[in-house]
Amino acid sequence: MLGKIFHKAPASSNVPPGQSVTERFPVMTYGPTPRVSEATFELRIFGLAEETTLSWEALLALPQTRITRDFHCVTHWSKLGVSWTGVLTTELIRHLAVHPEATHVMLHCYGGYTTNLALEDFLADGCLIAHKLEGQPIPVDHGGPVRAVIPHLYAWKSAKWLSGIEFMRGDRPGFWERNGYHRRGDPFREERYS
Ligand SMILES: Nc1nc2c(c(=O)[nH]1)N[C@H]1C(S)=C(S)[C@@H](COP(=O)(O)O)O[C@H]1N2
Ligand SMILES: [Mo]
């Protein structure tokens, strides 16, 4: 592959309505924390796409980007300027054969958590399949070895311990979306609950 490319975008100081800034980085996990080693990690692509599986090595062989974005949890805390490194979703999709009828994705996680996204939200600016947090391997509590980062939506969309990306025709609610959270979750529109 070509050399690794790093971009660094400035953090915004724009705090969405109803959020308080925290200096800490709280851990928000529903249920037990899955333990996934890099050696056994697999990212399965399925649904309305040619089925394929990416290993840890395959993910790291793709061009790498570093982004710095604010992180907004629906429980009213925001952490500003978090830096993540990994593969942009817009880069990943160039290596996949996605059916033109796909409109949405479901992110699947080790442990069974799921969250849904419109394809345009999955491919929005700064969305990343991340394996580093502040330049270090992502700690297991924060979703290591690999998590999604969807910085323009509430953080429940940033699936930790990512294990699969399912391309879908039409939308389907994920775990929190079935349990009262909003389908989309734009923090600047306070799309918290449905
Ligand atoms: N697999 C999985 N991903 C998840 C969650 C979870 O419980 N399981 N919690 C979500 C929620 S509600 C938030 S706020 C963020 C929290 O990320 P953090 O624990 O790194 O702060 O992860 C999201 N991704
Ligand atoms: Mo959250």
Short mmCIF file of C-alpha atoms and ligand atoms in Angstrom, two decimals:
data_model
loop_
_atom_site.label_atom_id
_atom_site.label_comp_id
_atom_site.label_asym_id
_atom_site.label_seq_id
_atom_site.Cartn_x
_atom_site.Cartn_y
_atom_site.Cartn_z
CA MET A 1 0.00 0.00 0.00
CA LEU A 2 0.97 3.64 -0.25
CA GLY A 3 2.37 5.50 2.75
CA LYS A 4 0.07 6.37 5.58
CA ILE A 5 -1.65 9.73 5.37
CA PHE A 6 -2.47 11.76 8.47
CA HIS A 7 -4.81 14.71 8.49
CA LYS A 8 -5.46 16.77 11.55
CA ALA A 9 -8.61 18.86 11.65
CA PRO A 10 -9.06 21.54 14.32
CA ALA A 11 -11.43 20.70 17.17
CA SER A 12 -14.56 22.77 17.24
CA SER A 13 -15.52 24.75 20.31
CA ASN A 14 -19.17 24.41 19.43
CA VAL A 15 -20.98 22.71 22.30
CA PRO A 16 -24.47 21.43 21.37
CA PRO A 17 -27.50 22.52 23.41
CA GLY A 18 -28.04 20.71 26.72
CA GLN A 19 -24.47 19.39 26.91
CA SER A 20 -21.80 20.04 29.57
CA VAL A 21 -18.13 19.75 28.82
CA THR A 22 -16.14 17.21 30.81
CA GLU A 23 -12.38 16.90 30.99
CA ARG A 24 -12.63 13.22 31.85
CA PHE A 25 -13.43 10.58 29.29
CA PRO A 26 -16.30 8.59 30.85
CA VAL A 27 -16.84 4.97 29.78
CA MET A 28 -20.41 4.26 28.67
CA THR A 29 -21.06 0.59 28.02
CA TYR A 30 -24.28 -1.38 28.20
CA GLY A 31 -23.49 -4.84 29.52
CA PRO A 32 -20.15 -6.63 29.83
CA THR A 33 -17.01 -5.51 28.01
CA PRO A 34 -16.00 -7.97 25.30
CA ARG A 35 -12.32 -8.92 25.06
CA VAL A 36 -11.17 -9.07 21.45
CA SER A 37 -7.53 -9.61 20.51
CA GLU A 38 -5.99 -8.13 17.40
CA ALA A 39 -5.16 -11.68 16.26
CA THR A 40 -8.79 -12.83 16.34
CA PHE A 41 -10.36 -9.51 15.35
CA GLU A 42 -12.47 -9.68 12.19
CA LEU A 43 -14.60 -7.03 10.54
CA ARG A 44 -17.29 -8.71 8.50
CA ILE A 45 -18.87 -6.85 5.57
CA PHE A 46 -22.24 -8.29 4.60
CA GLY A 47 -25.81 -7.62 3.50
CA LEU A 48 -26.10 -5.60 0.30
CA ALA A 49 -22.38 -5.78 -0.42
CA GLU A 50 -20.00 -8.43 -1.65
CA GLU A 51 -19.25 -10.37 1.49
CA THR A 52 -15.72 -9.98 2.79
CA THR A 53 -13.83 -10.04 6.06
CA LEU A 54 -11.07 -7.66 7.07
CA SER A 55 -8.39 -8.78 9.49
CA TRP A 56 -6.46 -6.41 11.79
CA GLU A 57 -3.58 -6.45 9.26
CA ALA A 58 -5.93 -5.69 6.35
CA LEU A 59 -7.40 -2.73 8.22
CA LEU A 60 -3.96 -1.33 9.03
CA ALA A 61 -2.83 -1.77 5.41
CA LEU A 62 -5.45 0.77 4.25
CA PRO A 63 -4.60 4.52 4.24
CA GLN A 64 -4.75 5.91 7.79
CA THR A 65 -6.18 9.25 8.87
CA ARG A 66 -6.06 11.08 12.19
CA ILE A 67 -9.02 13.28 13.09
CA THR A 68 -9.77 15.42 16.13
CA ARG A 69 -13.45 15.84 16.92
CA ASP A 70 -15.80 16.53 19.82
CA PHE A 71 -17.63 13.57 21.36
CA HIS A 72 -21.20 14.07 22.58
CA CYS A 73 -23.03 11.52 24.74
CA VAL A 74 -26.81 11.73 24.89
CA THR A 75 -26.53 11.63 28.72
CA HIS A 76 -25.43 15.31 28.48
CA TRP A 77 -21.64 15.17 28.60
CA SER A 78 -19.34 16.26 25.82
CA LYS A 79 -15.59 15.78 25.57
CA LEU A 80 -13.95 18.24 23.23
CA GLY A 81 -11.11 17.57 20.85
CA VAL A 82 -10.73 13.79 20.97
CA SER A 83 -8.15 12.45 18.52
CA TRP A 84 -8.74 9.17 16.70
CA THR A 85 -6.70 7.32 14.08
CA GLY A 86 -7.96 4.76 11.59
CA VAL A 87 -9.57 4.31 8.20
CA LEU A 88 -12.10 6.86 6.99
CA THR A 89 -15.39 5.22 6.04
CA THR A 90 -15.13 7.01 2.67
CA GLU A 91 -11.79 5.25 2.18
CA LEU A 92 -13.03 1.85 3.35
CA ILE A 93 -16.00 1.89 1.00
CA ARG A 94 -13.71 2.37 -2.01
CA HIS A 95 -12.44 -1.14 -1.30
CA LEU A 96 -15.90 -2.70 -0.98
CA ALA A 97 -18.46 -3.68 -3.61
CA VAL A 98 -21.66 -2.18 -2.20
CA HIS A 99 -24.93 -2.73 -4.01
CA PRO A 100 -26.35 0.55 -5.39
CA GLU A 101 -29.64 -0.12 -3.62
CA ALA A 102 -28.06 0.07 -0.16
CA THR A 103 -29.39 3.10 1.76
CA HIS A 104 -28.44 2.33 5.39
CA VAL A 105 -25.91 0.41 7.45
CA MET A 106 -26.15 -1.50 10.69
CA LEU A 107 -22.96 -1.52 12.75
CA HIS A 108 -22.55 -4.81 14.65
CA CYS A 109 -20.34 -5.28 17.70
CA TYR A 110 -18.74 -8.10 19.63
CA GLY A 111 -21.14 -8.61 22.51
CA GLY A 112 -24.23 -8.01 20.38
CA TYR A 113 -24.64 -4.20 20.45
CA THR A 114 -25.92 -2.70 17.19
CA THR A 115 -26.61 0.79 15.86
CA ASN A 116 -28.09 1.97 12.57
CA LEU A 117 -27.04 4.81 10.28
CA ALA A 118 -28.17 6.25 6.97
CA LEU A 119 -25.42 5.63 4.41
CA GLU A 120 -24.80 9.38 4.09
CA ASP A 121 -24.25 9.64 7.86
CA PHE A 122 -21.92 6.62 7.79
CA LEU A 123 -19.93 8.33 5.02
CA ALA A 124 -20.03 11.84 6.50
CA ASP A 125 -16.95 13.95 7.10
CA GLY A 126 -14.66 12.53 9.78
CA CYS A 127 -16.36 9.13 10.17
CA LEU A 128 -13.68 6.61 10.96
CA ILE A 129 -13.05 2.96 11.70
CA ALA A 130 -10.64 3.75 14.52
CA HIS A 131 -7.92 1.77 16.28
CA LYS A 132 -6.06 4.58 18.06
CA LEU A 133 -7.17 7.12 20.65
CA GLU A 134 -4.78 10.03 21.23
CA GLY A 135 -2.16 8.14 19.24
CA GLN A 136 -2.29 5.00 21.42
CA PRO A 137 -4.15 1.70 20.93
CA ILE A 138 -7.77 2.24 21.98
CA PRO A 139 -8.17 0.97 25.59
CA VAL A 140 -10.57 -1.95 25.80
CA ASP A 141 -13.14 0.08 27.79
CA HIS A 142 -13.25 2.64 25.00
CA GLY A 143 -13.85 -0.03 22.34
CA GLY A 144 -10.45 -1.44 21.42
CA PRO A 145 -9.16 -2.95 19.31
CA VAL A 146 -11.50 -1.33 16.75
CA ARG A 147 -14.50 0.99 17.06
CA ALA A 148 -16.51 3.25 14.80
CA VAL A 149 -16.35 7.01 15.33
CA ILE A 150 -19.32 8.96 13.93
CA PRO A 151 -18.45 12.40 15.29
CA HIS A 152 -21.41 14.42 13.98
CA LEU A 153 -23.99 12.25 15.80
CA TYR A 154 -24.48 11.34 19.49
CA ALA A 155 -21.82 8.91 20.63
CA TRP A 156 -24.14 5.89 20.92
CA LYS A 157 -23.64 5.70 17.11
CA SER A 158 -19.87 5.27 17.63
CA ALA A 159 -20.02 1.49 18.00
CA LYS A 160 -17.29 0.01 20.21
CA TRP A 161 -15.72 -3.45 19.53
CA LEU A 162 -16.88 -3.26 15.94
CA SER A 163 -17.34 -6.68 14.33
CA GLY A 164 -19.48 -6.05 11.28
CA ILE A 165 -20.94 -3.58 8.83
CA GLU A 166 -24.21 -4.67 7.28
CA PHE A 167 -25.42 -2.76 4.24
CA MET A 168 -29.21 -2.57 4.08
CA ARG A 169 -31.99 -1.40 1.80
CA GLY A 170 -34.10 0.73 4.13
CA ASP A 171 -33.62 1.47 7.83
CA ARG A 172 -33.87 -0.81 10.84
CA PRO A 173 -33.36 0.27 14.47
CA GLY A 174 -30.28 -0.84 16.39
CA PHE A 175 -30.08 -1.59 20.11
CA TRP A 176 -30.67 1.86 21.63
CA GLU A 177 -32.89 2.91 18.76
CA ARG A 178 -35.24 0.03 19.67
CA ASN A 179 -35.10 1.22 23.28
CA GLY A 180 -36.25 4.78 22.82
CA TYR A 181 -33.29 6.61 21.35
CA HIS A 182 -33.70 8.66 18.20
CA ARG A 183 -33.10 7.00 14.81
CA ARG A 184 -30.51 9.59 13.79
CA GLY A 185 -29.21 11.43 16.85
CA ASP A 186 -28.00 14.84 15.69
CA PRO A 187 -26.73 16.57 18.88
CA PHE A 188 -27.23 20.06 17.44
CA ARG A 189 -30.92 19.28 16.91
CA GLU A 190 -31.14 17.47 20.25
CA GLU A 191 -32.38 14.31 18.55
CA ARG A 192 -32.08 12.38 21.82
CA TYR A 193 -35.14 10.19 22.20
CA SER A 194 -37.98 9.19 19.92
N1 LIG B 1 -20.58 -1.97 21.54
C1 LIG B 1 -20.97 -0.87 22.19
N2 LIG B 1 -20.70 0.33 21.63
C2 LIG B 1 -21.07 1.46 22.27
C3 LIG B 1 -21.78 1.41 23.50
C4 LIG B 1 -22.03 0.14 24.07
O1 LIG B 1 -22.65 0.01 25.15
N3 LIG B 1 -21.61 -0.97 23.38
N4 LIG B 1 -22.16 2.58 24.14
C5 LIG B 1 -22.32 3.76 23.26
C6 LIG B 1 -22.52 4.99 24.02
S1 LIG B 1 -24.04 5.26 24.69
C7 LIG B 1 -21.56 5.94 24.10
S2 LIG B 1 -21.81 7.43 24.87
C8 LIG B 1 -20.18 5.68 23.58
C9 LIG B 1 -19.24 5.81 24.74
O2 LIG B 1 -17.91 5.62 24.33
P1 LIG B 1 -16.81 5.57 25.48
O3 LIG B 1 -17.19 4.49 26.44
O4 LIG B 1 -15.54 5.35 24.76
O5 LIG B 1 -16.89 6.93 26.16
O6 LIG B 1 -20.04 4.37 23.02
C10 LIG B 1 -21.15 3.91 22.31
N5 LIG B 1 -20.78 2.65 21.70
MO MO B 2 -24.00 7.56 25.29
#
